[in-house]
Each structure stands twice: as structure tokens, then as C-alpha cells.
Amino acid sequence: MTRAIVLFAHGARDPRWVEPFEAVAARVRAAAPDCRVALAFLELMAPTLVDAAAGLVGAGATRIDVVPLFLGTGGHLRRDLPPLVEALRAAHPDVDIHLHAAIGEHAVVVEAMAAAAVAAAGFGE
Amino acid sequence: MTRAIVLFAHGARDPRWVEPFEAVAARVRAAAPDCRVALAFLELMAPTLVDAAAGLVGAGATRIDVVPLFLGTGGHLRRDLPPLVEALRAAHPDVDIHLHAAIGEHAVVVEAMAAAAVAAAGFGE
């Protein structure tokens, strides 16, 4: 099995917006060095999820984990993402595709955001 | 000085979207028990930043730290938020208002998102 992770983000017009997402991708690559790691975007930035997955499959991926780098689970993840994942499964029926929860719903991320907010406001912990 | 923190988030139509933001607010309250902590939203959810700040000032806040719960710094934080903060300062000239960077730009949040993504995909660290 050749594994890949797609970090799926919203996208924005401002190219500087993507910097923390690229930082996350670099850390995931470091933590999972045998795994290909790609960013993909819902809109306004490239590549799309479909294009990113096609590249990973072309490079040999047989399992792709899609991790949404969204804080909450709203319309983008409930309505927009599922048909994209279904399109991936239809396009790549031999590839095992796993869709995960919004990154903001993980306790470690909630804790980190709270710690960062408290520190930014100048409160000790 | 009576302090308050406003956690400023995007907002969404789906009420379930707000859950991780409420979890962050609860943790910030626990870490800074002498500080009032409020969520506020750019759109689609209430209260607005202006309304949240008015409530905090009415309750006695003399310093408000605004912490954006956004992952990247795009148009919402570069274009939409600064005039809202200027409106707060104009409405409450005696209140010390501090605007902070996007929560996603803090290293601890980047690290947590990467750790959560790696764990979700089933890789050990």
C-alpha cells in the first residue's frame, strides 16, 4: 500500500493566506516521511481535490486520507466536500479513500487554539 | 483594568459549525477566569464584533483583546476586520483594544493541526 494524505483547505485570494497550511503540510511530511502529502483547495487556489488526488494516484498512491483543514463543520464540509470525495472514488475505484473530520474538531487543536489565544492576550497559563 | 477577550470567528449557517469555537471559548474562560470571554462573528451568526464589544464594555471591560479564530490571514482579516476594530475604538475611546494575529499562525496551533492530521490518518508520531 502506498499512502498519501491530502490536506483540504478552503482557499483564498491572498497568497499569504496559505502560509499556515503549508506549515502544517511540512510538519505532516516530517512526521510521515513515507507518505506523500499534498494540499488541495475548495476554491480560489490550486490544486483542486480532484487534481491533487489524480497526481497522487499517478505517483502510485493506493490509499488517500483526506483531512479537512477547516475549524468547524459547516456547509463546505457537509455539502461541498462529500460529492468531491464521491467523484474521487468513482475516478479511482482501486484507491482506498478515507475522509476525516474537520481538524478543528480534534481536542488537541481546540486546546492549542485556546492556549494560543490566552498567550496572545498576555495571560499566563 | 477589567479585561475581556473576544474570539472572532467567521460564522456559518449550520449551527453545529460553532461547536469547536465554543469549546475554545470554554477553555479560554477556564484559563483566564478573571477575564470575560465572548465569541463574535463576521457573518451569519450573532453577535457581531460590535455587539459583543458593546456588551463587554457595558459589563465594565476597559481592555478588550480581539483574537481571530481564523486559520489563515486573507481578505476577512486584512480587509473586513480592521474597519470593525476601528469602529470599536471610535465607539469606545476609553477602552484599550488590542487586535491579534490569526490563531492559525501560532506555532502551537500549526503543530496541533499537523499532529491531529497524522493521528487521524493513522500514523504514529
Short mmCIF file of C-alpha atoms in Angstrom, two decimals, chain A residues 1-6 36 49 52-57 61-67 88-89 92 95-100, chain B residues 121:
data_model
loop_
_atom_site.label_atom_id
_atom_site.label_comp_id
_atom_site.label_asym_id
_atom_site.label_seq_id
_atom_site.Cartn_x
_atom_site.Cartn_y
_atom_site.Cartn_z
CA MET A 1 0.00 0.00 0.00
CA THR A 2 1.33 3.41 -0.98
CA ARG A 3 -0.15 6.09 1.18
CA ALA A 4 -0.97 9.74 0.68
CA ILE A 5 -2.59 12.46 2.77
CA VAL A 6 -4.47 15.37 1.23
CA ARG A 36 3.01 11.71 0.08
CA LEU A 49 -9.04 18.00 -4.59
CA ALA A 52 -4.36 16.70 -6.22
CA ALA A 53 -5.72 13.17 -5.96
CA ALA A 54 -5.04 12.47 -9.64
CA GLY A 55 -1.42 13.47 -9.12
CA LEU A 56 -1.08 11.26 -6.05
CA VAL A 57 -2.67 8.27 -7.80
CA ALA A 61 -0.91 6.14 -4.16
CA THR A 62 -3.28 3.30 -3.33
CA ARG A 63 -4.73 4.89 -0.20
CA ILE A 64 -5.55 8.57 0.27
CA ASP A 65 -6.59 10.12 3.58
CA VAL A 66 -8.42 13.43 3.13
CA VAL A 67 -8.07 15.65 6.21
CA LEU A 88 -12.61 10.69 -6.37
CA ARG A 89 -13.92 7.24 -5.54
CA HIS A 92 -10.15 5.88 -8.75
CA VAL A 95 -7.81 3.53 -4.39
CA ASP A 96 -8.86 3.39 -0.75
CA ILE A 97 -10.12 6.89 0.10
CA HIS A 98 -10.75 7.91 3.72
CA LEU A 99 -12.47 11.16 4.64
CA HIS A 100 -11.76 12.52 8.11
CA ALA B 121 -4.64 9.20 9.09
#
